[in-house]
Amino acid sequence: MEQIKLDDTHIAPKYQGTEADKHHMGVLGRIQETRRMFTFISMLGFGVTWETLLTNSFAIITNGGTAGLFWGFVIVFGGFLFVYASIAELSSMAATSGGQYHWVSEFAPPRVQRYLSFLTGWLAIAGWQGGITGIGMLVATVIQGLITLNYPDYIAQGWHGTLITIGIVGLCVGFNTYGARQLPIVEASLALLHFGGMFVIIIILWHVYSGTRPSELAIWPMCALADCPRANRTLAPRNNPYSAFFHIKNGGGWSSDGLSLLIGLYPLTVSLNGFDSQVHMSEETKDATRAMPRSIMWSTYINGFLGFIMAITMIFTLGDLDEILATPTGYPFIQVFFNVTKSHAGTTLMTVLILLPLVGSVIACVATASRQIWSFARDEGVPFSNTVRYVPPRWSIPINAILVSLVICVLLSLINIGSAVALNAILALGTGSILASYLICISCITIKRVRGETLPTRKWSLGRWGLPINVVALCWLVPIFVFIQFPGVTPTTAKSMNFSSLLIGFVVIVATGYYFVKGQKVYVSPKERMQRVE
């Protein structure tokens, strides 16, 4: 490859990062095309957990109940700790927007690195493009649930959800273009709301659970909006400790409670999946090889802690599981909020505390997905790569890639018009594809370690524990990847079918076909660009 010259960049020196960043870009064989404005703190806003625990509560309660929620979260968090420790170390070795497909190219056996990295790039595209639509549609359907709560005569239609989804994602795309320079500040602010909003909600739930009247919660101004005479007569339904921790609900009709609990790990996996989002912003982060692994691990710790607190809160305050599963809103947590506050206004405002971080997550997903497909286009990995990878010097952001993400979202959201299971299918595509990309890249670094080959120097290292941590991560990823393919209930119908395996298989077939038709002729793998001499 032609030697990269750092002075070829149009980015002002103050936005090129540290000297270490400049050196690292040279090692990667890349030119700095975007501004480095993110820091360790602002990157902590990329990731939501407790919000998705609540929004996915229907699936969690159906398979596992309160015991499945608690023990399942402990299991999933424990497994992902090893996964993200592996990802964090990889990000310190190569802090690039390409993420997984770059690592596969650099560390996979030479004979298969081009194809495997190409396939991983496509899986990451499917995962993050599906993530934009999935979370956008999640926000849309929660809004429809609130409308149903406040206007019982409203009948939710698929096309309503599609239009709301497109509107939300369109707004987030606009922010990622015209408000791109404020993105670090906004993500940091939403991170504060992410933390603060959860404590506001659990204070309400625990105080009412313990017998405190909503009208007595002077620290919670929203209580003034509740219908206090009615609220004062009703406490949050209580759950006893034994039932909360040990009663497994097998609402999916599976042959055993244990299998039902394992199937219920899927929605919990969704809540903790995707912290590699920060990796794809590497080329816009200062001191990336140091900040990136730290932000990944601290996001995992913080979100795991918040998720654990929310899980404890939920298992004691959900109330009658059959009642909340039958809610006309479609979301049990909305019904729980209403059961507690007995107020439409109070329930709406509590739900808004969940919606705002989720909208922030859509903003982050648009940023992540666009950088990932832009990076892949730089290596001729997608059709129309010359157009997708273009970064206008005036903007210094991959605008075309952002617009491509909007188009893909519009197309995917149209599925919701004709299918009631579109949201589950798209979330399954996003989750499964991302997990598959983790499996491939961690497998590659594990093989390299087993063979005793030299690894690049890095500022954040797992040291002698690297191989055991990588192996445990793989031992976690393989079974969870299998179980997320299962449908939620049995016997399975077209409405309850989990299309994850079908959709992921389709992505693999399309990627493989494109690789052999054109990709192998034009694709320049990251390994071929590398100028690492360490």
PDB file of N, CA and C in Angstrom, residues 453-498:
ATOM      1  N   GLU A 453       1.671 -16.367  19.215  1.00  0.00           N
ATOM      2  CA  GLU A 453       2.132 -15.314  18.325  1.00  0.00           C
ATOM      3  C   GLU A 453       2.159 -13.967  19.049  1.00  0.00           C
ATOM      4  N   THR A 454       3.040 -13.105  18.594  1.00  0.00           N
ATOM      5  CA  THR A 454       3.209 -11.794  19.225  1.00  0.00           C
ATOM      6  C   THR A 454       2.005 -10.902  18.939  1.00  0.00           C
ATOM      7  N   LEU A 455       1.509 -10.222  19.978  1.00  0.00           N
ATOM      8  CA  LEU A 455       0.398  -9.297  19.838  1.00  0.00           C
ATOM      9  C   LEU A 455       0.921  -7.858  19.853  1.00  0.00           C
ATOM     10  N   PRO A 456       0.191  -6.934  19.253  1.00  0.00           N
ATOM     11  CA  PRO A 456       0.631  -5.533  19.247  1.00  0.00           C
ATOM     12  C   PRO A 456       0.719  -4.961  20.668  1.00  0.00           C
ATOM     13  N   THR A 457       1.610  -4.026  20.868  1.00  0.00           N
ATOM     14  CA  THR A 457       1.658  -3.333  22.157  1.00  0.00           C
ATOM     15  C   THR A 457       0.380  -2.520  22.330  1.00  0.00           C
ATOM     16  N   ARG A 458      -0.077  -2.377  23.545  1.00  0.00           N
ATOM     17  CA  ARG A 458      -1.311  -1.630  23.801  1.00  0.00           C
ATOM     18  C   ARG A 458      -1.234  -0.993  25.180  1.00  0.00           C
ATOM     19  N   LYS A 459      -2.033   0.060  25.342  1.00  0.00           N
ATOM     20  CA  LYS A 459      -2.051   0.792  26.604  1.00  0.00           C
ATOM     21  C   LYS A 459      -2.974   0.151  27.631  1.00  0.00           C
ATOM     22  N   TRP A 460      -3.856  -0.725  27.163  1.00  0.00           N
ATOM     23  CA  TRP A 460      -4.792  -1.419  28.068  1.00  0.00           C
ATOM     24  C   TRP A 460      -4.707  -2.902  27.727  1.00  0.00           C
ATOM     25  N   SER A 461      -4.148  -3.675  28.635  1.00  0.00           N
ATOM     26  CA  SER A 461      -3.881  -5.080  28.331  1.00  0.00           C
ATOM     27  C   SER A 461      -4.488  -6.007  29.380  1.00  0.00           C
ATOM     28  N   LEU A 462      -4.922  -7.188  28.945  1.00  0.00           N
ATOM     29  CA  LEU A 462      -5.412  -8.213  29.863  1.00  0.00           C
ATOM     30  C   LEU A 462      -4.268  -9.030  30.448  1.00  0.00           C
ATOM     31  N   GLY A 463      -3.069  -8.814  29.916  1.00  0.00           N
ATOM     32  CA  GLY A 463      -1.903  -9.499  30.446  1.00  0.00           C
ATOM     33  C   GLY A 463      -2.013 -11.009  30.355  1.00  0.00           C
ATOM     34  N   ARG A 464      -1.576 -11.681  31.399  1.00  0.00           N
ATOM     35  CA  ARG A 464      -1.560 -13.155  31.387  1.00  0.00           C
ATOM     36  C   ARG A 464      -2.955 -13.748  31.467  1.00  0.00           C
ATOM     37  N   TRP A 465      -3.925 -12.896  31.824  1.00  0.00           N
ATOM     38  CA  TRP A 465      -5.306 -13.385  31.893  1.00  0.00           C
ATOM     39  C   TRP A 465      -6.013 -13.288  30.546  1.00  0.00           C
ATOM     40  N   GLY A 466      -5.315 -12.827  29.532  1.00  0.00           N
ATOM     41  CA  GLY A 466      -5.949 -12.625  28.235  1.00  0.00           C
ATOM     42  C   GLY A 466      -6.571 -13.870  27.660  1.00  0.00           C
ATOM     43  N   LEU A 467      -5.811 -14.968  27.606  1.00  0.00           N
ATOM     44  CA  LEU A 467      -6.330 -16.202  27.021  1.00  0.00           C
ATOM     45  C   LEU A 467      -7.515 -16.764  27.812  1.00  0.00           C
ATOM     46  N   PRO A 468      -7.422 -16.887  29.151  1.00  0.00           N
ATOM     47  CA  PRO A 468      -8.598 -17.379  29.891  1.00  0.00           C
ATOM     48  C   PRO A 468      -9.834 -16.503  29.692  1.00  0.00           C
ATOM     49  N   ILE A 469      -9.644 -15.187  29.678  1.00  0.00           N
ATOM     50  CA  ILE A 469     -10.789 -14.281  29.495  1.00  0.00           C
ATOM     51  C   ILE A 469     -11.385 -14.451  28.098  1.00  0.00           C
ATOM     52  N   ASN A 470     -10.548 -14.551  27.083  1.00  0.00           N
ATOM     53  CA  ASN A 470     -11.045 -14.769  25.722  1.00  0.00           C
ATOM     54  C   ASN A 470     -11.814 -16.081  25.618  1.00  0.00           C
ATOM     55  N   VAL A 471     -11.288 -17.138  26.235  1.00  0.00           N
ATOM     56  CA  VAL A 471     -11.937 -18.457  26.171  1.00  0.00           C
ATOM     57  C   VAL A 471     -13.291 -18.429  26.873  1.00  0.00           C
ATOM     58  N   VAL A 472     -13.347 -17.809  28.059  1.00  0.00           N
ATOM     59  CA  VAL A 472     -14.630 -17.707  28.771  1.00  0.00           C
ATOM     60  C   VAL A 472     -15.632 -16.892  27.946  1.00  0.00           C
ATOM     61  N   ALA A 473     -15.164 -15.818  27.302  1.00  0.00           N
ATOM     62  CA  ALA A 473     -16.041 -15.005  26.452  1.00  0.00           C
ATOM     63  C   ALA A 473     -16.650 -15.855  25.340  1.00  0.00           C
ATOM     64  N   LEU A 474     -15.834 -16.702  24.709  1.00  0.00           N
ATOM     65  CA  LEU A 474     -16.341 -17.568  23.642  1.00  0.00           C
ATOM     66  C   LEU A 474     -17.302 -18.622  24.193  1.00  0.00           C
ATOM     67  N   CYS A 475     -16.971 -19.167  25.359  1.00  0.00           N
ATOM     68  CA  CYS A 475     -17.850 -20.169  25.986  1.00  0.00           C
ATOM     69  C   CYS A 475     -19.204 -19.563  26.364  1.00  0.00           C
ATOM     70  N   TRP A 476     -19.250 -18.259  26.564  1.00  0.00           N
ATOM     71  CA  TRP A 476     -20.512 -17.570  26.828  1.00  0.00           C
ATOM     72  C   TRP A 476     -21.240 -17.253  25.527  1.00  0.00           C
ATOM     73  N   LEU A 477     -20.502 -16.755  24.542  1.00  0.00           N
ATOM     74  CA  LEU A 477     -21.127 -16.292  23.306  1.00  0.00           C
ATOM     75  C   LEU A 477     -21.767 -17.423  22.501  1.00  0.00           C
ATOM     76  N   VAL A 478     -21.132 -18.582  22.473  1.00  0.00           N
ATOM     77  CA  VAL A 478     -21.657 -19.686  21.650  1.00  0.00           C
ATOM     78  C   VAL A 478     -23.052 -20.116  22.104  1.00  0.00           C
ATOM     79  N   PRO A 479     -23.265 -20.474  23.383  1.00  0.00           N
ATOM     80  CA  PRO A 479     -24.620 -20.870  23.775  1.00  0.00           C
ATOM     81  C   PRO A 479     -25.651 -19.746  23.703  1.00  0.00           C
ATOM     82  N   ILE A 480     -25.246 -18.530  24.061  1.00  0.00           N
ATOM     83  CA  ILE A 480     -26.230 -17.444  24.038  1.00  0.00           C
ATOM     84  C   ILE A 480     -26.623 -17.124  22.607  1.00  0.00           C
ATOM     85  N   PHE A 481     -25.686 -17.281  21.672  1.00  0.00           N
ATOM     86  CA  PHE A 481     -26.013 -17.078  20.259  1.00  0.00           C
ATOM     87  C   PHE A 481     -27.040 -18.109  19.800  1.00  0.00           C
ATOM     88  N   VAL A 482     -26.951 -19.315  20.328  1.00  0.00           N
ATOM     89  CA  VAL A 482     -27.922 -20.366  19.978  1.00  0.00           C
ATOM     90  C   VAL A 482     -29.282 -20.053  20.581  1.00  0.00           C
ATOM     91  N   PHE A 483     -29.317 -19.690  21.862  1.00  0.00           N
ATOM     92  CA  PHE A 483     -30.597 -19.507  22.547  1.00  0.00           C
ATOM     93  C   PHE A 483     -31.367 -18.275  22.072  1.00  0.00           C
ATOM     94  N   ILE A 484     -30.668 -17.263  21.556  1.00  0.00           N
ATOM     95  CA  ILE A 484     -31.414 -16.095  21.069  1.00  0.00           C
ATOM     96  C   ILE A 484     -32.132 -16.386  19.758  1.00  0.00           C
ATOM     97  N   GLN A 485     -31.855 -17.552  19.164  1.00  0.00           N
ATOM     98  CA  GLN A 485     -32.548 -17.929  17.936  1.00  0.00           C
ATOM     99  C   GLN A 485     -33.915 -18.575  18.218  1.00  0.00           C
ATOM    100  N   PHE A 486     -34.175 -18.953  19.490  1.00  0.00           N
ATOM    101  CA  PHE A 486     -35.410 -19.634  19.835  1.00  0.00           C
ATOM    102  C   PHE A 486     -36.589 -18.654  19.855  1.00  0.00           C
ATOM    103  N   PRO A 487     -37.776 -19.121  19.468  1.00  0.00           N
ATOM    104  CA  PRO A 487     -38.967 -18.272  19.626  1.00  0.00           C
ATOM    105  C   PRO A 487     -39.337 -18.135  21.087  1.00  0.00           C
ATOM    106  N   GLY A 488     -40.151 -17.141  21.398  1.00  0.00           N
ATOM    107  CA  GLY A 488     -40.505 -16.893  22.790  1.00  0.00           C
ATOM    108  C   GLY A 488     -41.516 -17.868  23.350  1.00  0.00           C
ATOM    109  N   VAL A 489     -42.363 -18.431  22.508  1.00  0.00           N
ATOM    110  CA  VAL A 489     -43.409 -19.343  22.973  1.00  0.00           C
ATOM    111  C   VAL A 489     -43.482 -20.556  22.060  1.00  0.00           C
ATOM    112  N   THR A 490     -44.066 -21.615  22.573  1.00  0.00           N
ATOM    113  CA  THR A 490     -44.303 -22.827  21.815  1.00  0.00           C
ATOM    114  C   THR A 490     -45.720 -23.323  22.125  1.00  0.00           C
ATOM    115  N   PRO A 491     -46.445 -23.894  21.144  1.00  0.00           N
ATOM    116  CA  PRO A 491     -46.068 -24.120  19.745  1.00  0.00           C
ATOM    117  C   PRO A 491     -45.915 -22.785  18.999  1.00  0.00           C
ATOM    118  N   THR A 492     -45.046 -22.815  18.006  1.00  0.00           N
ATOM    119  CA  THR A 492     -44.694 -21.599  17.286  1.00  0.00           C
ATOM    120  C   THR A 492     -45.602 -21.375  16.093  1.00  0.00           C
ATOM    121  N   THR A 493     -46.013 -20.120  15.932  1.00  0.00           N
ATOM    122  CA  THR A 493     -46.800 -19.719  14.775  1.00  0.00           C
ATOM    123  C   THR A 493     -46.011 -18.672  13.992  1.00  0.00           C
ATOM    124  N   ALA A 494     -46.535 -18.262  12.865  1.00  0.00           N
ATOM    125  CA  ALA A 494     -45.867 -17.221  12.071  1.00  0.00           C
ATOM    126  C   ALA A 494     -45.748 -15.929  12.875  1.00  0.00           C
ATOM    127  N   LYS A 495     -46.721 -15.688  13.756  1.00  0.00           N
ATOM    128  CA  LYS A 495     -46.711 -14.461  14.543  1.00  0.00           C
ATOM    129  C   LYS A 495     -45.665 -14.495  15.648  1.00  0.00           C
ATOM    130  N   SER A 496     -45.414 -15.699  16.214  1.00  0.00           N
ATOM    131  CA  SER A 496     -44.488 -15.806  17.346  1.00  0.00           C
ATOM    132  C   SER A 496     -43.098 -16.290  16.942  1.00  0.00           C
ATOM    133  N   MET A 497     -42.901 -16.530  15.656  1.00  0.00           N
ATOM    134  CA  MET A 497     -41.629 -17.061  15.173  1.00  0.00           C
ATOM    135  C   MET A 497     -40.492 -16.064  15.386  1.00  0.00           C
ATOM    136  N   ASN A 498     -39.327 -16.592  15.752  1.00  0.00           N
ATOM    137  CA  ASN A 498     -38.110 -15.787  15.849  1.00  0.00           C
ATOM    138  C   ASN A 498     -37.354 -15.934  14.523  1.00  0.00           C
TER     139      ASN A 498
END
